[in-house]
Amino acid sequence: MTDILGQIVAFIGDNPSLAGLICFTVAMGEALFIIGLVVPSTVVLVGAGTLIGLGKLDGVSIFIWTVLGATAGDALSYWFGHFYKDKVRKLWPLSRYSSLMDRGEEFFRAHGGKSIFIGRFVPGVKSVVPGIAGMVGMNATRFTIINVTSAIVWSAAHLGPGILAGTALEAIGQISSRLAFVIGGLCVILFLAVMMGRWLILIILPLFPGAHSAIVNWFAKRPGRASQWIAATFDPDHPRSIGMLVSALLLLITMPAFFFFIGEVAPGEPMVRADVAILNLFSSMRTPIGDTIMVFFTSLGDGIVVTVVTVTAALYLFFKRAWRRATGFLIAIGSTAIFVPLFKALLERSRPMALYSGADSFSFPSGHATLNAVLFGICAVLIAHDRNRWIKAAIFTVTAVYVITIGFSRVYLAAHWMSDVLAGFLFGLAMVSAFAFVFGPIHNEKIGRNSLAAIVVGSLTVFGGWHVMTHLDQAIATYEPRNRFQILTQTEWQANGWTQLPKNRIELSGGTKEPLVIQYAGDPSRLAPVLAAHGWSKPPKWSLSTASGFVEGKTPADKLPILPRTQNGRTPALVLIHKDETSDPDGGGRWVLRLWPSRFQILADGSLKRLYVGSILHEAILRPMGEFSGPKTDREAPTVSTNPVRLLPGALIRTWPNGMEVVLCEEPAASPVTPNTTGKPGARSRAN
C-alpha cells in the first residue's frame, strides 16, 4: 500500500498540469447546482494542499486552477437558475431536493448578496445558493464580483490546511515514515467517512423518502423472531438501537484485530521490533517519582483488587435481583480470567523482565489490561445505561482514562510489551461490546446506577488503596529498572562483535530506516570539539523563537532545530550539523550526525566505554510557496571517505555483506591531532 501511494504521489508530482486540471474540475463540480453535493472537493483540495506542503506540487498554479474552477462552477449554477427559473423544481431528480432548494432560498433571502460569499462555506446549501441567486434575478455584475472574491477566499481556506498538514507530515516523516503514513491514512479515512455520511444523508436518502421506515415496518410485519428483533433493533425510535449497533460494530472490529496481533508478535515481525523500541524509550524516561506513580496504578490493577471489585459488584447485582446481568457479568469476568493464562501458555511469549512463575511468567496478552478493561468497561455500561449522552460520555471517558493508565503502567514498568497491552485492550473491548449487545436491551431489571457506581468506586478506593499502601515498597523493588549491558572486549568488537549491532536505525514502529554508519566507543562530548574544527556544530535548541523558523520561507538550514529521531527507542546522545554550501549557498541543505547509545560496553585498557551507533543524513530544506521551511531527507549516508569520524586516530572501516561500510572509532585523546583534511561530508576527502 505504501508503494502504491508513493507511486500515485510521484505521478501527480511529475504531472502538475494534470493536478491543476483535477483541482479545477472538483472545484467547479462542487459548485454546480445540486450536483455539487456528490463532489468530494474537500478531500481532493486538502489532498492537493498536502502535496504542496510535501513539495510535490507548485502552490501558485494549483491555487489559480482552484480559484478558476470555483468561479466557473458558481457562474454555471447562476446562469442555470437564471434561464430555467422555477422550472428547476419540476426537473427530475432535482424535484427530489425541493426541501434543499427551499433552505437555499431561505438562506438567500436572509443574507441577500452576502449569501453567495457565505454560502460557499455552509454545507447543504452551498451547491444551491448560486442557482437560487439566478432564479430570483440577482444582478449578474454584482454576482460576478462576489463570486470571484469568495472563490479566492474559499480556495485559500481549502488548500491552506492541506499545505500545513503536508508540511507537518513531512516533518513527522523525518521522525517516522510509518507514523506519517498512519496519520495520513487516518486523515483519508476520516475524510471518506465524512463524505460517505454526507452523501447518505443529503443525496441517497432524499431519493428514497420513507425507505428506512418502510424496511423496518416490513420486518415488523413478519412473524419470525429474527424479523421482530431486526425491526426493534433498527427502529430509529428505539432508544437503545444505536447502542446495540455500536456494540455489534465494535465486536466485529476488535476480535479480528486481536487475532491480527497474534500473528504480528511472531519473531522477526516489525511489531516485535517496535515493542523493543518503545520499551527502550520508556526505560530512558523513567524517574523515581514516575516509578512510584506507575507502581501505584499498576497495583490498583492487580488480580486481588479486580477480584474484590468483581465480587462486590456481582453481589450487589444479585441483591437487586438483576439475575441476567449479574450472571452475564460473572461469565464475562470468569471467561476472561480463564482466557488470559490459557493464551499465555499457548503463545509462551517472554516478558521484558522475569516477574512471575507459571503461565503468568509469559507476556501475551496483558492480564492487567484485559481484566481491568472487561471489569470496568462492563461497570461503565451498567452505570451509563439509559442516561443522557453527556453523562454517558463522561462515564466512558473516565473509565477509559483509568484503564489506559493501568495499561500504560505495565509498559512503563517493563512488565509487558506494548503489543501485549494493546491486544488486552482489544479483547477486553470485545467482551464489553458483547455484554452491551446481549444485555443492553434489558429494561426490566432496575439496578440502581448511582448505587452501583458508589459500590464500584468505594470498593476500589478502600480495598485498592489498602492493597497499594501495604505493598508499595515491595512493588517498587519488584519493578525496579534493570539495566543490562553486554560487554565486549576491544578486540572482539573490532573483529566480529561490531556485527551484533544493528546496521539500520530502528523506528518506534519497528521499521528500519537509514544505515548506521558509525560505531563510537567513549564519551560523545569528547567527539563534538574534534568535529567542530571541521565545521560541525550543535544545532539550535528548540524554543519558540527557533521553532518559528519553520514558518518563514528564508530560514537558513543551520538555524532550524533538528527534528527528533529515535534508534530502537533511545534518544540521541549527540547531535551535530554541518551546513552544506555546495548544493545551495543560501542555506538550503545540511548534514546531520546523530549518536545513540547501544546496549553494549567496550572493555579497553581496563575501563568500560559505552558503545554508540550513529547515522549521517543530508537534509534539503523545502520551501513550499516560499512561506515555510521544512527539512526533508534526500541522502541517507555520506561515502565512507567523507564520513567525518574516519578522521579520528585508530578509526577502522568494516563492510557489511550488502556492501555498506561502517566506521569503528574510539573517543579521541585529550589533545587530538587534527589530520590534514577538510572532513566535510559534501566533498571528497584528500586522505584515504
XYZ file of C-alpha atoms in Angstrom:
688
model
C 0.000 0.000 0.000
C 2.816 2.407 0.850
C 4.463 1.750 -2.528
C 1.188 2.311 -4.399
C 0.505 5.612 -2.662
C 4.105 6.645 -3.256
C 3.700 5.946 -6.987
C 0.457 7.951 -7.119
C 2.052 10.898 -5.346
C 5.083 10.714 -7.636
C 2.835 10.574 -10.730
C 0.865 13.641 -9.673
C 4.058 15.442 -8.710
C 5.523 14.709 -12.156
C 2.341 15.916 -13.887
C 1.447 19.269 -12.304
C -0.791 20.267 -15.224
C -2.923 17.180 -14.600
C -3.136 18.033 -10.899
C -4.253 21.557 -11.796
C -6.950 20.202 -14.094
C -8.183 17.869 -11.344
C -8.395 20.745 -8.868
C -10.225 22.872 -11.445
C -12.715 20.078 -12.121
C -13.576 19.300 -8.499
C -13.746 22.986 -7.531
C -16.147 23.597 -10.386
C -18.120 20.415 -9.791
C -18.534 21.227 -6.091
C -20.266 24.489 -7.043
C -22.630 23.060 -9.677
C -26.310 23.180 -8.854
C -27.277 20.113 -6.750
C -24.517 18.086 -8.438
C -22.019 19.667 -6.033
C -23.463 17.575 -3.221
C -21.665 14.469 -4.511
C -18.344 16.064 -5.462
C -15.657 15.420 -2.793
C -13.939 18.782 -3.226
C -12.707 18.995 0.365
C -10.900 15.660 0.177
C -9.245 16.442 -3.139
C -8.283 20.042 -2.406
C -6.939 19.336 1.068
C -5.023 16.469 -0.517
C -3.654 18.837 -3.158
C -2.632 21.258 -0.431
C -0.900 18.404 1.350
C 1.078 17.625 -1.797
C 2.050 21.300 -1.966
C 3.288 21.101 1.617
C 5.225 17.954 0.729
C 6.915 19.799 -2.129
C 5.221 17.687 -4.841
C 3.135 20.461 -6.473
C 3.520 24.140 -7.233
C 1.272 26.079 -4.869
C 0.679 29.143 -7.045
C -0.538 27.247 -10.107
C -2.765 24.923 -8.071
C -4.284 27.924 -6.293
C -5.048 29.649 -9.618
C -6.623 26.485 -11.067
C -8.788 26.079 -7.961
C -9.987 29.698 -7.999
C -10.894 29.434 -11.686
C -12.813 26.196 -11.104
C -14.771 27.567 -8.145
C -15.612 30.716 -10.095
C -16.751 28.758 -13.156
C -18.915 26.382 -11.088
C -20.832 29.150 -9.360
C -21.219 31.012 -12.646
C -22.718 27.950 -14.372
C -25.110 27.423 -11.457
C -26.132 31.073 -11.542
C -26.928 31.051 -15.272
C -28.692 27.695 -14.955
C -31.043 29.203 -12.384
C -31.311 32.444 -14.364
C -32.554 30.718 -17.525
C -34.786 27.988 -16.033
C -36.255 29.914 -13.075
C -38.922 27.875 -11.245
C -38.876 25.113 -13.876
C -35.892 23.759 -11.973
C -38.185 22.456 -9.234
C -40.028 20.233 -11.720
C -36.972 18.553 -13.252
C -36.068 15.026 -12.033
C -34.016 14.283 -9.973
C -33.864 17.938 -8.869
C -37.517 17.683 -7.862
C -36.459 15.259 -5.135
C -34.461 18.019 -3.441
C -37.161 20.653 -3.141
C -36.535 20.925 0.603
C -32.870 21.657 -0.084
C -33.829 24.366 -2.581
C -36.241 25.792 -0.006
C -33.397 26.000 2.505
C -31.198 27.686 -0.075
C -33.892 30.196 -0.907
C -34.458 30.997 2.764
C -30.702 31.374 3.218
C -30.508 33.748 0.244
C -33.433 35.872 1.397
C -31.944 36.075 4.911
C -28.471 37.171 3.779
C -29.059 38.738 0.383
C -25.974 39.142 -1.798
C -23.733 38.078 1.114
C -25.191 34.586 0.799
C -23.036 33.978 -2.311
C -19.932 34.570 -0.214
C -21.128 32.933 2.999
C -22.879 30.058 1.237
C -19.622 28.610 -0.088
C -18.717 27.641 3.449
C -22.125 26.281 4.575
C -22.645 22.539 3.945
C -26.031 21.636 2.485
C -26.786 24.976 0.821
C -23.578 25.964 -0.969
C -24.482 23.920 -4.060
C -27.872 25.636 -4.482
C -27.318 29.258 -3.425
C -25.779 30.428 -6.757
C -28.651 28.809 -8.648
C -31.178 30.441 -6.328
C -29.474 33.796 -6.980
C -30.064 33.296 -10.696
C -33.648 32.173 -10.142
C -34.559 35.297 -8.151
C -32.848 37.603 -10.686
C -29.764 38.848 -8.833
C -27.703 41.371 -10.844
C -25.066 39.496 -12.878
C -22.288 42.058 -12.346
C -22.756 42.063 -8.585
C -22.889 38.282 -8.551
C -19.643 38.018 -10.523
C -17.738 40.322 -8.162
C -18.878 38.370 -5.104
C -18.300 35.077 -6.917
C -14.647 35.812 -7.732
C -13.921 37.227 -4.268
C -15.470 34.279 -2.462
C -13.690 31.808 -4.777
C -10.310 33.260 -3.761
C -11.089 33.006 -0.050
C -12.672 29.559 -0.403
C -9.671 28.201 -2.319
C -7.241 29.523 0.279
C -9.369 28.019 3.071
C -9.275 24.565 1.435
C -5.667 24.494 0.251
C -4.173 26.208 3.330
C -4.895 23.442 5.883
C -3.542 20.895 3.415
C -0.314 22.863 3.000
C 0.123 22.985 6.771
C -0.737 19.284 7.029
C 1.744 18.412 4.272
C 4.492 20.390 5.941
C 3.692 18.695 9.262
C 3.582 15.232 7.677
C 6.928 15.873 6.031
C 8.358 16.785 9.440
C 6.749 13.720 11.049
C 8.080 11.593 8.212
C 11.593 12.636 9.144
C 10.917 11.160 12.579
C 8.995 8.075 11.470
C 7.796 7.401 7.939
C 5.336 4.777 9.161
C 3.880 7.215 11.686
C 3.423 9.801 8.930
C 1.762 7.182 6.733
C -0.571 6.090 9.532
C -1.579 9.672 10.338
C -2.098 10.437 6.675
C -4.133 7.259 6.245
C -6.318 8.091 9.235
C -6.987 11.545 7.796
C -8.017 9.995 4.470
C -10.294 7.501 6.214
C -11.860 10.309 8.249
C -12.481 12.368 5.142
C -14.010 9.403 3.332
C -16.237 8.585 6.301
C -17.469 12.171 6.439
C -18.131 12.196 2.695
C -19.981 8.869 2.788
C -22.133 10.106 5.641
C -22.789 13.347 3.804
C -23.773 11.544 0.601
C -26.056 9.201 2.506
C -27.873 11.988 4.351
C -28.044 14.624 1.618
C -28.126 12.560 -1.590
C -29.246 8.961 -1.115
C -31.994 9.330 1.490
C -33.868 12.118 -0.359
C -34.062 9.855 -3.443
C -35.818 7.198 -1.367
C -38.002 9.035 1.138
C -39.503 6.786 3.754
C -37.296 3.844 2.764
C -35.912 3.434 6.289
C -39.342 3.292 7.881
C -40.622 1.016 5.125
C -37.834 -1.520 5.730
C -38.396 -1.503 9.489
C -42.174 -1.867 9.036
C -41.678 -4.765 6.618
C -39.662 -6.691 9.195
C -42.149 -5.747 11.934
C -44.956 -7.436 9.991
C -43.022 -10.681 9.679
C -43.929 -13.308 12.300
C -40.453 -14.732 12.909
C -38.392 -13.888 15.971
C -35.430 -12.779 13.854
C -37.585 -10.349 11.861
C -39.095 -8.896 15.015
C -35.630 -8.490 16.540
C -34.309 -6.715 13.411
C -37.316 -4.401 13.375
C -36.820 -3.485 17.033
C -33.079 -3.078 16.659
C -33.144 -0.853 13.582
C -36.205 1.156 14.592
C -34.994 4.786 14.758
C -37.430 5.381 17.610
C -35.896 2.572 19.685
C -33.909 4.314 22.460
C -31.269 1.567 22.598
C -30.902 0.674 18.916
C -27.896 2.917 18.341
C -26.058 1.497 21.336
C -26.647 -2.061 20.157
C -25.433 -1.274 16.654
C -22.308 0.392 18.034
C -21.673 -2.629 20.254
C -22.050 -5.018 17.326
C -19.718 -2.915 15.184
C -17.057 -2.793 17.920
C -17.303 -6.547 18.377
C -16.812 -7.124 14.651
C -13.735 -4.876 14.664
C -11.985 -5.763 17.911
C -11.942 -9.558 17.693
C -10.317 -9.728 14.223
C -7.885 -7.038 15.347
C -6.952 -9.126 18.385
C -6.165 -12.179 16.260
C -4.230 -9.937 13.875
C -1.990 -9.009 16.816
C -1.326 -12.675 17.475
C 0.221 -13.044 14.036
C 2.203 -9.815 14.376
C 4.096 -10.807 17.543
C 5.914 -13.693 15.849
C 9.731 -13.420 15.927
C 11.110 -11.108 13.257
C 7.887 -9.159 12.683
C 8.039 -5.333 12.705
C 5.762 -5.188 15.738
C 8.340 -7.104 17.783
C 10.993 -4.543 16.899
C 8.520 -1.783 17.712
C 7.915 -3.336 21.137
C 11.637 -3.260 21.906
C 11.993 0.317 20.665
C 9.047 1.553 22.741
C 10.312 -0.282 25.817
C 13.737 1.349 25.412
C 12.084 4.746 25.046
C 10.154 4.345 28.287
C 13.227 3.000 30.060
C 15.098 6.183 29.184
C 12.228 8.291 30.559
C 11.914 6.614 33.966
C 12.320 8.652 37.143
C 11.796 7.723 40.830
C 8.626 9.843 41.007
C 7.313 8.380 37.764
C 8.066 4.864 39.017
C 6.079 5.462 42.202
C 3.073 6.806 40.296
C 3.091 3.960 37.796
C 3.529 1.329 40.522
C 0.510 2.861 42.286
C -1.699 2.415 39.226
C -0.365 -0.994 38.272
C -1.035 -2.204 41.837
C -4.629 -0.980 41.569
C -4.943 -3.314 38.588
C -3.605 -6.394 40.428
C -5.675 -9.554 40.326
C -6.659 -9.390 44.005
C -8.152 -5.904 43.549
C -10.005 -6.987 40.399
C -11.395 -9.995 42.279
C -12.682 -7.940 45.217
C -14.338 -5.311 42.987
C -15.888 -8.068 40.848
C -17.337 -9.948 43.833
C -18.675 -6.747 45.389
C -20.363 -5.606 42.167
C -21.788 -9.084 41.457
C -23.258 -9.424 44.966
C -24.932 -6.038 44.576
C -26.447 -7.045 41.202
C -27.798 -10.280 42.681
C -29.136 -8.333 45.658
C -31.044 -6.077 43.236
C -32.401 -9.228 41.512
C -30.711 -8.308 38.233
C -30.218 -12.012 37.587
C -29.364 -11.910 33.902
C -26.943 -9.009 34.097
C -25.242 -10.393 37.192
C -24.828 -13.791 35.545
C -23.544 -12.242 32.323
C -21.136 -10.089 34.320
C -19.656 -13.121 36.097
C -19.456 -15.112 32.858
C -17.563 -12.278 31.143
C -15.084 -11.856 34.004
C -14.674 -15.598 34.548
C -14.117 -16.427 30.888
C -11.580 -13.598 30.622
C -9.754 -14.861 33.711
C -9.505 -18.296 32.064
C -8.676 -16.962 28.612
C -5.660 -14.840 29.615
C -3.460 -17.566 31.193
C -4.579 -20.042 28.525
C -3.336 -17.818 25.724
C -0.169 -17.005 27.628
C 0.601 -20.699 27.952
C -0.150 -21.333 24.281
C 1.993 -18.490 22.897
C 4.756 -18.587 25.541
C 5.958 -15.088 24.756
C 8.639 -13.912 27.181
C 8.165 -10.771 29.250
C 10.641 -7.895 29.061
C 11.829 -8.994 32.510
C 11.081 -12.002 34.703
C 8.376 -11.255 37.279
C 6.164 -14.281 37.915
C 6.071 -18.055 37.592
C 3.836 -20.489 35.752
C 1.613 -19.203 32.951
C 1.884 -15.685 34.387
C 5.563 -15.662 33.534
C 4.557 -15.256 29.898
C 3.535 -11.984 28.374
C 0.785 -12.078 25.719
C -1.823 -10.746 26.380
C -1.541 -8.453 29.381
C -3.745 -9.705 32.195
C -3.876 -6.285 33.835
C -5.056 -4.623 30.614
C -7.554 -7.348 29.703
C -9.216 -7.919 33.075
C -9.470 -4.256 34.017
C -10.876 -3.383 30.589
C -13.587 -6.038 30.995
C -14.388 -5.271 34.635
C -14.609 -1.502 34.490
C -15.929 -1.478 30.917
C -18.963 -3.574 31.910
C -19.457 -1.498 35.055
C -19.405 1.635 32.879
C -22.020 0.116 30.550
C -24.310 -0.664 33.506
C -23.814 2.717 35.178
C -24.293 4.683 31.940
C -27.396 2.711 30.928
C -30.300 4.964 29.804
C -28.518 8.197 30.769
C -28.188 11.227 28.509
C -25.302 11.348 26.057
C -23.194 13.833 28.025
C -23.279 11.743 31.192
C -22.522 8.636 29.137
C -19.569 10.382 27.525
C -18.231 11.426 30.930
C -18.574 7.913 32.386
C -16.887 6.181 29.457
C -14.146 8.819 29.284
C -13.228 8.455 32.960
C -13.292 4.661 32.649
C -11.132 4.678 29.521
C -8.560 7.017 31.088
C -8.295 4.813 34.170
C -7.942 1.548 32.231
C -5.484 3.051 29.730
C -3.381 4.377 32.622
C -3.138 0.879 34.073
C -2.113 -0.483 30.683
C 0.443 2.279 30.211
C 1.941 1.499 33.614
C 2.625 -2.079 32.505
C 4.706 -0.913 29.544
C 6.409 1.853 31.537
C 7.479 -0.590 34.247
C 8.725 -3.125 31.657
C 6.203 -5.714 32.835
C 4.741 -6.074 29.329
C 5.384 -5.212 25.721
C 3.176 -2.582 24.141
C 1.523 -5.133 21.855
C 0.553 -7.220 24.922
C -1.354 -4.270 26.340
C -2.997 -3.289 23.051
C -4.136 -6.867 22.467
C -5.532 -6.970 26.002
C -7.483 -3.788 25.365
C -8.891 -5.209 22.129
C -10.066 -8.442 23.747
C -11.443 -6.544 26.734
C -13.356 -4.150 24.484
C -14.731 -7.114 22.563
C -16.056 -8.677 25.781
C -17.591 -5.376 26.887
C -19.211 -4.947 23.456
C -20.638 -8.466 23.595
C -22.044 -7.798 27.068
C -23.600 -4.493 25.955
C -25.083 -6.108 22.844
C -26.664 -9.002 24.731
C -27.748 -7.267 27.941
C -28.204 -3.694 26.699
C -31.875 -4.138 25.646
C -32.895 -5.372 29.111
C -35.144 -2.780 30.700
C -36.979 -4.684 33.417
C -34.010 -5.047 35.807
C -33.566 -1.969 37.989
C -30.033 -1.953 39.309
C -29.667 1.483 40.884
C -26.976 3.000 38.701
C -25.781 5.555 41.254
C -25.567 2.898 43.947
C -23.590 0.595 41.660
C -21.188 3.442 40.843
C -20.702 4.172 44.536
C -20.058 0.493 45.312
C -17.519 0.068 42.482
C -15.668 3.279 43.291
C -15.871 2.647 47.019
C -14.537 -0.911 46.888
C -11.762 0.162 44.530
C -10.818 3.077 46.765
C -10.954 1.225 50.091
C -9.533 -2.179 49.218
C -7.381 -0.972 46.335
C -5.931 1.803 48.469
C -5.189 -0.615 51.297
C -3.556 -3.074 48.893
C -1.360 -0.386 47.341
C -0.225 1.101 50.638
C 0.681 -2.246 52.184
C 2.612 -3.490 49.152
C 4.010 -0.277 47.665
C 7.618 -0.695 48.807
C 7.698 -4.324 47.717
C 6.170 -3.440 44.339
C 8.673 -0.626 43.752
C 11.501 -3.065 44.394
C 9.898 -5.632 42.063
C 9.620 -3.182 39.182
C 12.991 -1.532 39.753
C 14.755 -0.725 36.446
C 17.227 -3.356 35.363
C 19.920 -2.112 33.047
C 21.608 -4.943 31.220
C 24.742 -4.192 29.240
C 26.573 -6.699 27.111
C 30.338 -6.311 27.403
C 32.735 -6.837 24.503
C 36.475 -6.539 24.608
C 38.053 -4.089 22.226
C 39.484 -6.942 20.167
C 36.133 -8.763 19.985
C 34.348 -5.598 18.928
C 36.792 -4.735 16.163
C 36.941 -8.337 14.893
C 33.333 -9.544 14.673
C 31.481 -8.001 17.613
C 30.516 -4.957 15.557
C 28.118 -7.166 13.571
C 25.981 -7.638 16.687
C 24.855 -4.024 16.460
C 22.056 -3.044 14.058
C 23.100 -1.887 10.602
C 19.985 0.294 10.162
C 18.107 2.592 12.522
C 15.002 1.030 14.046
C 11.953 3.290 14.384
C 9.402 3.174 17.181
C 7.097 1.473 14.679
C 9.649 -1.322 14.233
C 10.558 -0.339 10.681
C 14.172 0.023 9.586
C 15.437 3.311 8.185
C 18.773 4.896 7.292
C 22.051 2.960 7.676
C 24.060 3.312 10.866
C 27.485 4.234 9.537
C 29.185 4.968 12.877
C 30.106 2.842 15.890
C 31.743 5.005 18.532
C 33.125 3.859 21.902
C 33.549 6.518 24.550
C 32.138 9.822 25.728
C 30.160 11.628 22.959
C 31.010 15.019 24.472
C 34.662 14.447 23.533
C 33.757 13.894 19.898
C 31.993 17.232 19.426
C 35.046 19.526 19.798
C 37.082 17.375 17.394
C 34.447 17.635 14.660
C 33.917 21.340 15.433
C 37.264 22.032 13.777
C 35.780 20.663 10.552
C 32.591 22.721 10.516
C 30.322 20.555 12.669
C 28.335 22.371 15.347
C 25.440 21.736 17.692
C 22.039 22.629 16.216
C 19.806 25.368 17.669
C 17.813 24.255 20.699
C 14.057 24.064 20.455
C 12.365 27.274 21.553
C 9.511 29.482 20.413
C 11.989 31.622 18.519
C 13.770 28.780 16.695
C 10.531 26.885 16.002
C 9.155 29.969 14.267
C 11.852 29.440 11.637
C 9.768 26.611 10.155
C 7.038 29.074 9.114
C 9.459 31.501 7.490
C 10.475 30.901 3.910
C 14.070 32.142 4.191
C 15.389 30.467 7.335
C 18.945 29.113 6.775
C 19.403 25.387 7.236
C 21.725 25.807 10.225
C 19.159 27.958 12.047
C 16.430 25.304 12.104
C 16.141 22.928 15.087
C 16.642 19.228 14.461
C 13.579 17.003 14.332
C 13.753 14.183 16.898
C 14.652 10.651 15.842
C 14.992 7.575 17.999
C 17.054 4.449 17.474
C 15.353 1.416 18.939
C 13.505 3.710 21.316
C 16.593 5.597 22.536
C 17.044 9.315 22.079
C 20.340 10.625 20.647
C 23.203 11.400 22.997
C 24.825 13.751 20.491
C 23.504 15.708 17.510
C 25.719 17.802 15.226
C 25.016 19.632 11.966
C 27.193 20.752 9.071
C 25.895 23.391 6.675
C 26.000 22.203 3.092
C 27.092 25.124 0.950
C 27.866 23.002 -2.096
C 24.212 22.424 -3.056
C 22.709 25.797 -2.094
C 24.771 28.793 -0.948
C 21.617 30.326 0.571
C 21.420 27.617 3.219
C 19.184 25.094 1.507
C 20.792 21.969 2.919
C 22.657 20.480 5.866
C 24.245 17.270 7.089
C 23.024 15.871 10.405
C 25.061 13.492 12.584
C 23.356 11.635 15.428
C 24.758 9.200 18.015
C 22.511 6.876 20.020
C 23.518 4.666 22.960
C 23.508 0.911 22.402
C 23.258 -2.000 24.833
C 26.983 -2.729 24.541
C 30.021 -1.633 26.500
C 33.612 -1.963 25.297
C 36.350 -3.111 27.687
C 39.546 -1.316 26.674
C 42.664 -0.715 28.817
C 40.890 -1.901 31.947
C 37.952 0.530 31.650
C 34.451 0.244 30.224
C 33.267 2.593 27.493
C 29.668 2.899 26.317
C 29.246 1.974 22.660
C 27.162 4.266 20.453
C 25.769 3.865 16.941
C 25.304 6.797 14.607
C 23.903 7.959 11.289
C 24.698 10.848 8.974
C 21.866 12.227 6.835
C 21.606 15.026 4.335
C 18.521 17.224 4.631
C 17.273 19.532 1.895
C 15.133 22.451 3.060
C 11.808 22.604 1.213
C 10.140 25.989 0.927
C 6.539 25.461 -0.340
C 5.176 28.728 -1.774
C 8.133 30.500 -0.159
C 6.323 30.671 3.191
C 7.651 27.625 5.035
C 10.978 25.918 5.675
C 10.739 22.174 6.076
C 13.670 19.713 6.222
C 13.437 16.605 4.056
C 15.988 13.792 3.960
C 17.312 13.337 0.428
C 20.518 11.352 1.166
C 20.795 8.739 3.897
C 24.573 8.477 4.231
C 27.826 10.021 3.020
C 30.500 7.952 1.359
C 32.894 6.340 3.819
C 35.726 8.585 2.632
C 33.689 11.640 3.654
C 32.448 10.189 6.958
C 33.882 12.715 9.468
C 34.583 10.202 12.270
C 37.017 8.464 9.926
C 39.354 11.319 10.849
C 39.750 10.045 14.405
C 43.049 8.264 15.184
C 42.694 4.481 15.009
C 39.403 4.546 13.079
C 38.641 1.285 11.262
C 36.381 0.601 8.305
C 34.239 -2.520 8.241
C 31.875 -3.720 5.496
C 28.502 -5.442 5.823
C 27.629 -8.267 3.383
C 25.445 -5.861 1.380
C 28.450 -3.617 0.767
C 27.516 -0.898 3.233
C 30.517 0.409 5.165
C 30.645 1.438 8.827
C 33.408 3.300 10.664
C 34.548 1.972 14.069
C 36.257 4.555 16.262
C 37.020 5.389 19.889
C 36.955 8.645 21.790
C 39.913 10.879 20.949
C 42.752 11.669 23.310
C 42.659 14.875 25.317
C 44.655 16.732 22.644
C 43.791 15.075 19.371
C 45.917 15.525 16.320
C 43.916 17.134 13.528
C 44.512 15.384 10.217
C 45.170 17.430 7.110
C 41.695 17.093 5.557
C 38.508 19.064 5.315
C 36.275 16.463 6.927
C 33.251 17.795 5.036
C 30.732 15.110 4.057
C 29.705 17.077 0.993
C 33.130 16.825 -0.678
C 35.716 14.094 -1.183
C 38.429 13.899 1.477
C 42.007 14.017 0.241
C 43.108 11.476 2.863
C 42.305 7.893 2.116
